[in-house]
Amino acid sequence: AEKVTSLGKDWHRPCLRCEKCNKTLTSGGHAEHDGKPYCNHPCYAALFGPKGGCLWWGHGGDCWCTET
């Protein structure tokens, strides 16, 4: 099996998966939290990203924001 290195260790390519959604990840193309891999979006952002903030800037400068 092909080997990839990520998070300081070697993985079989199909074993490097997001801890939340189980999506196969690429070396260097993902986020890490407590030594575990996560896909950048949506899993890492939803679990560990900032709470609240702008979701979309509409025409005319309108901002739709979430609550904290």
Tab-separated table of C-alpha atoms in Angstrom:
chain	number	residue	atom	x	y	z
A	1	ALA	CA	0.000	0.000	0.000
A	2	GLU	CA	1.129	3.540	-0.694
A	3	LYS	CA	2.453	5.437	2.343
A	4	VAL	CA	1.848	9.116	3.193
A	5	THR	CA	3.364	11.097	6.051
A	6	SER	CA	1.228	13.498	8.047
A	7	LEU	CA	1.004	14.695	11.654
A	8	GLY	CA	4.485	13.319	12.260
A	9	LYS	CA	3.714	9.726	11.383
A	10	ASP	CA	3.258	7.412	8.412
A	11	TRP	CA	-0.199	6.345	7.213
A	12	HIS	CA	-1.548	3.991	4.564
A	13	ARG	CA	-3.126	6.400	2.080
A	14	PRO	CA	-6.699	5.133	2.692
A	15	CYS	CA	-6.211	5.269	6.494
A	16	LEU	CA	-5.620	9.059	6.631
A	17	ARG	CA	-9.249	10.034	7.269
A	18	CYS	CA	-11.180	12.814	8.978
A	19	GLU	CA	-11.985	11.877	12.579
A	20	LYS	CA	-15.529	13.245	12.221
A	21	CYS	CA	-16.829	12.465	8.720
A	22	ASN	CA	-14.352	9.712	7.719
A	23	LYS	CA	-13.462	11.444	4.416
A	24	THR	CA	-10.085	10.357	2.982
A	25	LEU	CA	-7.567	13.189	3.378
A	26	THR	CA	-4.379	14.166	1.568
A	27	SER	CA	-1.069	14.758	3.310
A	28	GLY	CA	-0.853	18.473	4.101
A	29	GLY	CA	-4.411	19.081	2.892
A	30	HIS	CA	-6.194	18.890	6.217
A	31	ALA	CA	-6.356	20.352	9.712
A	32	GLU	CA	-5.211	18.821	13.013
A	33	HIS	CA	-6.571	18.987	16.547
A	34	ASP	CA	-5.063	17.045	19.466
A	35	GLY	CA	-2.983	15.010	17.010
A	36	LYS	CA	-6.001	13.844	15.004
A	37	PRO	CA	-6.753	14.734	11.357
A	38	TYR	CA	-9.893	16.610	10.274
A	39	CYS	CA	-11.019	17.892	6.887
A	40	ASN	CA	-10.700	21.682	6.833
A	41	HIS	CA	-14.303	22.308	5.884
A	42	PRO	CA	-16.788	21.567	7.164
A	43	CYS	CA	-15.580	19.407	10.077
A	44	TYR	CA	-12.640	21.344	11.557
A	45	ALA	CA	-14.374	24.680	11.020
A	46	ALA	CA	-17.595	23.449	12.646
A	47	LEU	CA	-15.902	21.767	15.608
A	48	PHE	CA	-13.039	24.131	16.409
A	49	GLY	CA	-13.512	27.339	14.382
A	50	PRO	CA	-14.784	30.628	15.778
A	51	LYS	CA	-18.385	30.699	16.910
A	52	GLY	CA	-20.435	33.428	15.299
A	53	GLY	CA	-19.308	35.715	12.530
A	54	CYS	CA	-20.189	36.646	9.002
A	55	LEU	CA	-21.494	33.921	6.751
A	56	TRP	CA	-21.905	35.973	3.590
A	57	TRP	CA	-21.445	39.555	2.442
A	58	GLY	CA	-24.444	40.448	0.286
A	59	HIS	CA	-24.770	43.114	-2.349
A	60	GLY	CA	-24.695	46.609	-0.870
A	61	GLY	CA	-22.485	45.536	2.042
A	62	ASP	CA	-25.146	43.654	3.973
A	63	CYS	CA	-23.724	41.037	6.317
A	64	TRP	CA	-25.613	37.963	7.467
A	65	CYS	CA	-24.091	37.005	10.814
A	66	THR	CA	-24.588	34.111	13.167
A	67	GLU	CA	-25.067	34.593	16.865
A	68	THR	CA	-22.461	33.475	19.390
